XYZ file of C-alpha atoms in Angstrom:
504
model
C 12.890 32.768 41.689
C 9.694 30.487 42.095
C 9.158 28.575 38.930
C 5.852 29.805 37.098
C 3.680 28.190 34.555
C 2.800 30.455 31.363
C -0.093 30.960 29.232
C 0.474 32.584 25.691
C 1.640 36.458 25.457
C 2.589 36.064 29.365
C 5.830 37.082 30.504
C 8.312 37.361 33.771
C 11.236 39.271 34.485
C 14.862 37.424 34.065
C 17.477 37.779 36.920
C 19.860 34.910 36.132
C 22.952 35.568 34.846
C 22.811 32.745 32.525
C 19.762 30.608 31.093
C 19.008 27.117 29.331
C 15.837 27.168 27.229
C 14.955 23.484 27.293
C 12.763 22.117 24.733
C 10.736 18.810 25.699
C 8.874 16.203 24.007
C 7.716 12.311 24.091
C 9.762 10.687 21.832
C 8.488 7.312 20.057
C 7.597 5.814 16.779
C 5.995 8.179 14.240
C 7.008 10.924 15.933
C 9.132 13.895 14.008
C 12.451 14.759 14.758
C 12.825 18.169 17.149
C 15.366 20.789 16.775
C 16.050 23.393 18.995
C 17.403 27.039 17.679
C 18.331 30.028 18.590
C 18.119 33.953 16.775
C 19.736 36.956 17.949
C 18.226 40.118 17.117
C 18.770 43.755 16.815
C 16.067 46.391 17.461
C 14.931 46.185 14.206
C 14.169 42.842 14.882
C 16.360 41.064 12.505
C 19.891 39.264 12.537
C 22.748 41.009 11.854
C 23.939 38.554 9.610
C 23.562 34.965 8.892
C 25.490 34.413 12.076
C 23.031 35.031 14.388
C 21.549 32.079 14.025
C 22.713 29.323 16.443
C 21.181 25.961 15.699
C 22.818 21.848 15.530
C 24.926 22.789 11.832
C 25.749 26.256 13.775
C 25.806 25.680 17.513
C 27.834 28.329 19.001
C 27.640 32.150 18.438
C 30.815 33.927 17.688
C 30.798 35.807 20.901
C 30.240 32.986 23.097
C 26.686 34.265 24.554
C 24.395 31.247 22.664
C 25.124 27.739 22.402
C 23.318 24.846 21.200
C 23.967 22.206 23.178
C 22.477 19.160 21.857
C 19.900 16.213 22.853
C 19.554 14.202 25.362
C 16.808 11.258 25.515
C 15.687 9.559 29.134
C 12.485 7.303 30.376
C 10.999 8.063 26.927
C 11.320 11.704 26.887
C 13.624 14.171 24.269
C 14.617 17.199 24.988
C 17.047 20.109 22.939
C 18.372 22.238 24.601
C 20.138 25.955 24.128
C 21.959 28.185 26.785
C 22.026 32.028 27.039
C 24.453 33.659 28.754
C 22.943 37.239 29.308
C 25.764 38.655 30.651
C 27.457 38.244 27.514
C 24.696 39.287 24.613
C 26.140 42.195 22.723
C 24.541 45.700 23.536
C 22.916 45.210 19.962
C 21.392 42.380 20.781
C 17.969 42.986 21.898
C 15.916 40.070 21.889
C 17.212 36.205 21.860
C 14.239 33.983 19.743
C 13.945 30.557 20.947
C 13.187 28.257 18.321
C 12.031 24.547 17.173
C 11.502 22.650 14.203
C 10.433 19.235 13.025
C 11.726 16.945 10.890
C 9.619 14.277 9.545
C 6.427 15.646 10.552
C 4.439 18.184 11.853
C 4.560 19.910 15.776
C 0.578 18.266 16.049
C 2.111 14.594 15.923
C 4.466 15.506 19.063
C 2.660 15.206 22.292
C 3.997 16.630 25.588
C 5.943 19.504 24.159
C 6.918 22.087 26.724
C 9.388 24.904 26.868
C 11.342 24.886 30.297
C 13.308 28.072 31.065
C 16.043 27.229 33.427
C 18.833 29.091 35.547
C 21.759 27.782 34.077
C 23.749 28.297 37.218
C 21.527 26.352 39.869
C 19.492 24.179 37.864
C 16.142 25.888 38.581
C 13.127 26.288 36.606
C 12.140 29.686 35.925
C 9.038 29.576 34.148
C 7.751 26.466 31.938
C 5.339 26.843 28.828
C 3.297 23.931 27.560
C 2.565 24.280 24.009
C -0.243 22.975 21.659
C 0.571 22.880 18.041
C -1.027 21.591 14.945
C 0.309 21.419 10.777
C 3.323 23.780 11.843
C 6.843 22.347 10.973
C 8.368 25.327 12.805
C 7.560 27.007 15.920
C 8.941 30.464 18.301
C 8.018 29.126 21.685
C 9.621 31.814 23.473
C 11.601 34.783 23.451
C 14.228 36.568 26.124
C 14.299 40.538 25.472
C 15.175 43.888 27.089
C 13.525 45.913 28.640
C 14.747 48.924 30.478
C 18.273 47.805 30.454
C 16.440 44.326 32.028
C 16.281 40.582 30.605
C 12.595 39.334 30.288
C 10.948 36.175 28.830
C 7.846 35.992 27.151
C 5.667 32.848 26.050
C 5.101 33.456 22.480
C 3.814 30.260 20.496
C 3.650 30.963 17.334
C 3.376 28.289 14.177
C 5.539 28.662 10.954
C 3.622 26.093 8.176
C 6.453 27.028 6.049
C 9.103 25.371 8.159
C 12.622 26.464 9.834
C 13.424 28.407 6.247
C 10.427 30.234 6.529
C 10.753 31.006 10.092
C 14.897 32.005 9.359
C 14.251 33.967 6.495
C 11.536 35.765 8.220
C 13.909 37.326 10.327
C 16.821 37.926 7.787
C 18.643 34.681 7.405
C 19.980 33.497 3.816
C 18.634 30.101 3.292
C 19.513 28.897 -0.122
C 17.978 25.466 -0.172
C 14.510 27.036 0.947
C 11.323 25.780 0.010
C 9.358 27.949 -1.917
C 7.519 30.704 0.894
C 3.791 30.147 1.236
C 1.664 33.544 1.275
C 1.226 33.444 4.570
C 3.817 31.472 6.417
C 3.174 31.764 10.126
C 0.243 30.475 11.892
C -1.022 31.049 15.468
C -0.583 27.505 17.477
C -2.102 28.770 20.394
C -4.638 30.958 19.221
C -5.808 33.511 16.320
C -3.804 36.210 17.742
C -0.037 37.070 17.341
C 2.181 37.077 20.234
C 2.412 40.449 21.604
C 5.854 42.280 20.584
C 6.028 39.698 17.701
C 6.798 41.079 14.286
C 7.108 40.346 10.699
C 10.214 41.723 9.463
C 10.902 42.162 5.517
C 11.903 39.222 3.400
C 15.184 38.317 3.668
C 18.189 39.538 1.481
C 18.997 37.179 -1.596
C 22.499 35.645 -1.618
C 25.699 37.533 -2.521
C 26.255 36.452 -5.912
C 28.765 33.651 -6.675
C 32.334 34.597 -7.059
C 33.504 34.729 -10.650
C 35.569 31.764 -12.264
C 38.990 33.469 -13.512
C 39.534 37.002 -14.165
C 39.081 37.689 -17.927
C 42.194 39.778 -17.907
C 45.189 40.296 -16.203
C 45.304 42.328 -12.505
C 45.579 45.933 -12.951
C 48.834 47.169 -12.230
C 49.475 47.654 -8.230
C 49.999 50.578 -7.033
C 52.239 51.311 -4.114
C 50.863 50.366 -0.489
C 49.606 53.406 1.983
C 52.410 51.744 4.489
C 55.613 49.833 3.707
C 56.332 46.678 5.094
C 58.499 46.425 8.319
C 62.285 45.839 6.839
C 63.280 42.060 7.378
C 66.104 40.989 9.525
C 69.214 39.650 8.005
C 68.972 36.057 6.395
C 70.488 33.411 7.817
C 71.414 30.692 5.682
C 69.123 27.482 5.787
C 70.217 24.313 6.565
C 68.433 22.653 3.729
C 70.867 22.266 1.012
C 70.153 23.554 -2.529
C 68.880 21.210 -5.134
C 68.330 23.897 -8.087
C 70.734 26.777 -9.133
C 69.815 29.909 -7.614
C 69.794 31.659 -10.432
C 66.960 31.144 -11.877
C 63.067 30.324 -11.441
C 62.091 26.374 -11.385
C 60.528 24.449 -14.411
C 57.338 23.146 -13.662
C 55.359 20.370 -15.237
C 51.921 21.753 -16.793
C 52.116 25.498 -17.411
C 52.196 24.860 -20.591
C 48.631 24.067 -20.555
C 47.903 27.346 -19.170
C 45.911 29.939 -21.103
C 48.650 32.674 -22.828
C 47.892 35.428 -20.056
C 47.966 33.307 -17.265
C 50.974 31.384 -17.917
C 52.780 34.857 -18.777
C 51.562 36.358 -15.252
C 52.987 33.087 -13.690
C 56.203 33.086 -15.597
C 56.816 36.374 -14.376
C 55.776 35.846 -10.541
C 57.887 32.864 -10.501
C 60.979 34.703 -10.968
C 59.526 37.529 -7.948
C 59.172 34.643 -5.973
C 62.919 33.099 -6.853
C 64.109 36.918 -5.892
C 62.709 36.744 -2.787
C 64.309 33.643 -1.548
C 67.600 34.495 -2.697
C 67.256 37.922 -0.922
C 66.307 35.773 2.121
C 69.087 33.086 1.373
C 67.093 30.259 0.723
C 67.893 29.912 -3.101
C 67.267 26.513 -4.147
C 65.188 25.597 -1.303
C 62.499 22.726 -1.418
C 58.945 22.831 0.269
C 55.719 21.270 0.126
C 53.267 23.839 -0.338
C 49.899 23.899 1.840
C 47.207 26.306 0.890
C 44.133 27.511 3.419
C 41.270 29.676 2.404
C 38.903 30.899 5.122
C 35.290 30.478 4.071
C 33.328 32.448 6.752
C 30.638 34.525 5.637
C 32.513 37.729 6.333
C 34.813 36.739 3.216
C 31.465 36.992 0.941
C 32.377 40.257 -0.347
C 36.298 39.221 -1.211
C 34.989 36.134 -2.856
C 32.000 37.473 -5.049
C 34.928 40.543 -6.169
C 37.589 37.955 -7.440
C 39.897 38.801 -4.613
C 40.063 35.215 -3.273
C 40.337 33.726 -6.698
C 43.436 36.081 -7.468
C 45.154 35.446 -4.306
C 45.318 31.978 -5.017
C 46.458 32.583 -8.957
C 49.352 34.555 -7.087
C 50.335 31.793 -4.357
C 50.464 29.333 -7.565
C 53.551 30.742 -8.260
C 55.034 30.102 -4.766
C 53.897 26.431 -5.552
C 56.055 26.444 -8.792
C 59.090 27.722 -7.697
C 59.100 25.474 -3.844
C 57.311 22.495 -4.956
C 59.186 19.896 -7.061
C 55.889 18.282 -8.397
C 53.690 21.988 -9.084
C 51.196 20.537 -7.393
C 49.940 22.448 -3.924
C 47.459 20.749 -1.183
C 44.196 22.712 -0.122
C 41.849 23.265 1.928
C 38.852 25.508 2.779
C 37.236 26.135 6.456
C 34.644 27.907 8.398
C 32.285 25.886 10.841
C 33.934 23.239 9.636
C 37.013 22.002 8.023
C 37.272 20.158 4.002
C 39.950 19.598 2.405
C 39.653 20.361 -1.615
C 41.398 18.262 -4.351
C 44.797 19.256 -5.336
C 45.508 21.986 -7.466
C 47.750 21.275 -9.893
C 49.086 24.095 -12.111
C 47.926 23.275 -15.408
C 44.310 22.879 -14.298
C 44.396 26.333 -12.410
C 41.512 28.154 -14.324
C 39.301 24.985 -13.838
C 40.412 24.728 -10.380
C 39.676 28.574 -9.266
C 36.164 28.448 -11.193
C 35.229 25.586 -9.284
C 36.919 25.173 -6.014
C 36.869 29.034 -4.697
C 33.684 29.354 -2.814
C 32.177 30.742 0.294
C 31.089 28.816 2.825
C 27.294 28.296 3.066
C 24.315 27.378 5.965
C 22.086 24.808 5.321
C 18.785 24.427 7.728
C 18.157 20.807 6.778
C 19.774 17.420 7.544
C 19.656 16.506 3.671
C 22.052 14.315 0.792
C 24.410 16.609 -1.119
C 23.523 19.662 -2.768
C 22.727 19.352 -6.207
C 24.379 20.559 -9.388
C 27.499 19.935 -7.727
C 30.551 18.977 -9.748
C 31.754 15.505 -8.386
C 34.860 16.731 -7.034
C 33.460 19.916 -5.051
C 32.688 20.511 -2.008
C 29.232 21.321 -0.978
C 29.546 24.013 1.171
C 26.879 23.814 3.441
C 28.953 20.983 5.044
C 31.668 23.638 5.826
C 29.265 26.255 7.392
C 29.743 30.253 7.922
C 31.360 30.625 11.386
C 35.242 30.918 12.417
C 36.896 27.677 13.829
C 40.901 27.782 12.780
C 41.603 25.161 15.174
C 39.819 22.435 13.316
C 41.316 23.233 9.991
C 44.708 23.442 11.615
C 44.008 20.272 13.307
C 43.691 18.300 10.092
C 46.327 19.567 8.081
C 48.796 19.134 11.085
C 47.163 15.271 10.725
C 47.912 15.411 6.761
C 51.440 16.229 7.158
C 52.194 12.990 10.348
C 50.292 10.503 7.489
C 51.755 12.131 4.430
C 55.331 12.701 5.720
C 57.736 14.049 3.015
C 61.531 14.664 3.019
C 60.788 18.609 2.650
C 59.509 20.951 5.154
C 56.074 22.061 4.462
C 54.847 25.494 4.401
C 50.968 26.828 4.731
C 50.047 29.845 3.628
C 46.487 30.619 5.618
C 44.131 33.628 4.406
C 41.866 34.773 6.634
C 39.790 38.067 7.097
C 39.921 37.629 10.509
C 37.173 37.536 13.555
C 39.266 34.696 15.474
C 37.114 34.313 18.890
C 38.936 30.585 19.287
C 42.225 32.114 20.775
C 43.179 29.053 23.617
C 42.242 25.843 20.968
C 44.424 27.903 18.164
C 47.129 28.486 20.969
C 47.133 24.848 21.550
C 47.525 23.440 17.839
C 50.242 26.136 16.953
C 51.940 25.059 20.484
C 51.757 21.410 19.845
C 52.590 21.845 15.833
C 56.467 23.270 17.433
C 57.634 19.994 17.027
C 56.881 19.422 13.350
C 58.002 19.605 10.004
C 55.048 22.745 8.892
C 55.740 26.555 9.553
C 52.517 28.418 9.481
C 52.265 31.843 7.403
C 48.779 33.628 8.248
C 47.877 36.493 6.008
C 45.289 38.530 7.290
C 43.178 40.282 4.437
C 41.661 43.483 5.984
C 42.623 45.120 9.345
C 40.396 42.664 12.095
C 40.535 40.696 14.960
C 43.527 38.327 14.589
C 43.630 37.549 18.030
C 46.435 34.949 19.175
C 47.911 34.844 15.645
C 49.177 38.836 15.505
C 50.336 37.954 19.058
C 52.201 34.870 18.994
C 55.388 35.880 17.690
C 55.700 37.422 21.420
C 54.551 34.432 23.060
C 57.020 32.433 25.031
C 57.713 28.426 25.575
C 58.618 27.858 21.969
C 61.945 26.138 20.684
C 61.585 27.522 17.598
C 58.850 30.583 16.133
C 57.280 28.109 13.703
C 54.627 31.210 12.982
C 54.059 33.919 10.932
C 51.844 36.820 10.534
C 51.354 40.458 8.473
C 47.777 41.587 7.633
C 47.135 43.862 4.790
C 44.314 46.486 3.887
C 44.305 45.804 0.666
C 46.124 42.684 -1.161
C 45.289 43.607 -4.290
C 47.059 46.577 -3.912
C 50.188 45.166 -2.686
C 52.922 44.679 -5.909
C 53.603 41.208 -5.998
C 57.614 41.709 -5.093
C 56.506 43.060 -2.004
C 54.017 40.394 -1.612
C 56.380 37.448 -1.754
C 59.093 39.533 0.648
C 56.616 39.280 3.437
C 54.904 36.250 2.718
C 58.763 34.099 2.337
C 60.848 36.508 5.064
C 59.947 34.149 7.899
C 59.948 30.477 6.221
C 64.185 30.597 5.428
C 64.799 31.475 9.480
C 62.537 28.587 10.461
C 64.204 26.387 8.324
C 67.578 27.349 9.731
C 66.077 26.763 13.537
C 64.025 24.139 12.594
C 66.874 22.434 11.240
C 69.337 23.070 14.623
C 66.499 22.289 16.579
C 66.534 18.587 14.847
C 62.931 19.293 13.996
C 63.955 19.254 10.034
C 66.753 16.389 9.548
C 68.658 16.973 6.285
């Protein structure tokens, strides 16, 4: 395809499988920062979620179609730059919206800006639009659609005075450190008139609202699941020996502190959980107890209903009855990995009103969020997308720098969407060899990927995995709860322990 230079409005058909929109600029003093983005739409011309937008704090799209690949600076020139594989849009994707913003300044301080269009698989320029800009901070300079089952691009220059949040929310995106929206927010850069095809969707949806501290009163009372758990194979002893009698549930320093109903519900799952090791024969066993919570922003709806917030009042009692000390390390991931402070058992209510959060997207390069208790995290750092991998990656890093003379167990919630099947393959591979076994617990039915499938997979000395999803967890009676969630860890230990991974 002969490279072709655009006006405003113009545009050329698309027959590469796979583009790179490259956005270029002469860098030098007094000159604004440039960021490159990407939005996928639907017909209607908005995202499908705050997911759709692929920019540096977000730079890869769940299904692998847009990534942001990042700057590069040469002979006095900048340039951003995001690829597009076509091939691999979703059929409800309809139009990709190719995106810059400043930072520092406006787009009429930055001379030489151009939008290249490039054939990712040869190198060659498709089309190339020089661009003249004025007070905008944030700017569409192009867009790739469909047409007639067909990729096009179109030059469309238009001028957002109100910014990247202006621009985002424009098209559906929850920004919750947005500046306030001017009353009209786009300008033309190019000229009075819009770009053809553009449009001016709705304003965006507000924010689900924030998930609530600690339920007021106790769970309702299960009832019994639609389907009954698969029955567990006979327990084999553990190797570890017994440092408690079986008999009854462990003593744990600060539940006294707890409020009345809490500390009952506790007192009572604590003896559930001691039930369920014996039944599994590992009565008396020891365990340092790691906790992950997935943060993605399909889990907005279990956080904002309490769900989250009373799974993690129920592992507390795993905590109690495994952990010598009651106190249980945590952490919470979606883009990115954090770990949270400690919870300890007699601060639980504190702990679940300010710790158990949804992950959040920030458009701006800015200091921490404010209002923000000391010790949480703001959440903006740990995004909305799904990477296990990294969050698996540091806690297999906690437990070589924090060794401990018991084995440690992670219990890791997730709703699912896992799209990161090799890197996860690869950490639970490599973790064989140490002291952690690794119980996922899928809330909803979804796309588990490699962890439903990897008690099949091969080349392991020991199955340091687990996995069971359920429709409901609230749902699920807590006996039955702890049966699946513990019917794994005692055969681990037992192989673990043979295997000369755990030494006595």
């Amino acid at each position: 395809m002969t490279a072709r230079s655009m006006s405003k409005g113009s545009n050329l058909p698309v027959d590469a499988r796979a583009v790179r929109a490259e956005l270029i600029w002469a860098a030098g003093a007094g000159v604004p920062d440039i960021d490159g983005s990407a939005l996928l739409l639907t017909g209607s011309g908005r995202v499908r979620d705050d997911g759709d937008f692929v920019f540096y704090n977000q730079p890869r799209h769940t299904s692998g179609a847009v990534t942001h690949l990042g700057k590069r600076s040469a002979a006095g020139a900048a340039t951003d730059t995001v690829e597009v594989d076509l091939s691999r849009l979703e059929p409800a994707v309809e139009r990709v919206v190719l995106c810059a913003s400043s930072d520092g300044g406006t787009f009429g301080q930055v001379q030489g800006l151009v939008l290249r269009l490039l054939d990712a698989g040869t190198g060659a320029e498709i089309a190339r639009f020089d661009m003249v800009a004025g007070t905008e901070t944030a700017f569409i300079g192009g867009e790739l659609y469909r047409r007639q089952g067909k990729w096009k691009f179109r030059a469309v220059g238009q001028g957002y005075a109100s910014g990247l949040a202006g621009l985002a929310t424009d098209f559906g995106i929850t920004v919750d450190d947005a500046p306030p929206a001017a009353a009209d927010s786009t300008t033309t850069a190019a000229g009075p008139s819009a770009a053809p095809g553009a449009t001016t969707p709705p304003a965006a949806s507000a924010m689900p609202p924030a998930p609530p501290a600690v339920p007021a009163t106790p769970p309702r009372s299960p009832v019994a699941p639609t389907a009954s758990a698969p029955a567990s194979p006979a327990p084999v002893p553990p190797t570890v020996p017994p440092s408690v009698p079986p008999s009854a549930p462990r003593l744990t320093k600060g539940e006294e502190r707890l409020p009345v109903d809490m500390r009952k519900r506790l007192s009572l799952r604590k003896e559930q959980v001691a039930v369920s090791l014996r039944k599994h024969g590992a009565a008396g066993v020891t365990a340092r107890v790691v906790l992950v919570l997935d943060a993605s922003g399909s889990m907005s709806f279990l956080y904002s209903k309490g769900v989250v917030a009373d799974v993690v009042e129920r592992m507390a009692a795993v905590v109690a009855q495994l952990d010598d000390d009651g106190e249980m390390q945590a952490w919470t991931f979606a883009s990115h990995p954090a770990r949270l402070p400690d919870l300890l058992l007699g601060e639980l209510p504190e702990w679940l009103r300010l710790h158990v959060r949804v992950g959040e997207m920030s458009l701006f390069r800015r200091g921490r969020k404010r209002g923000l208790d000391p010790s949480q995290v703001d959440m903006r750092e740990v995004g909305i997308q799904n990477e296990e991998q990294k969050v698996i990656a540091e806690v297999r890093s906690f437990v070589r720098n924090s060794p401990s003379a018991a084995p440690t167990l992670v219990l890791f919630f997730s709703d699912g969407g896992v799209y990161r099947n090799a890197e996860i393959e690869r950490e639970l591979r490599e973790a064989v060899e140490e002291p952690i076994f690794w119980q996922f617990v899928g809330l909803g039915r979804s796309n588990y990927g490699v962890l439903e499938r990897f008690d099949t997979l091969p080349g392991r000395r020991v199955d340091n995995v687990g996995f069971f999803a359920v429709d409901d967890i609230g749902t699920v009676p807590d006996p039955e709860l702890y049966d699946r969630l513990l019917s794994e860890f005692p055969q681990w230990i037992t192989a673990a322990g043979r295997a000369g991974i755990l030494r006595s």
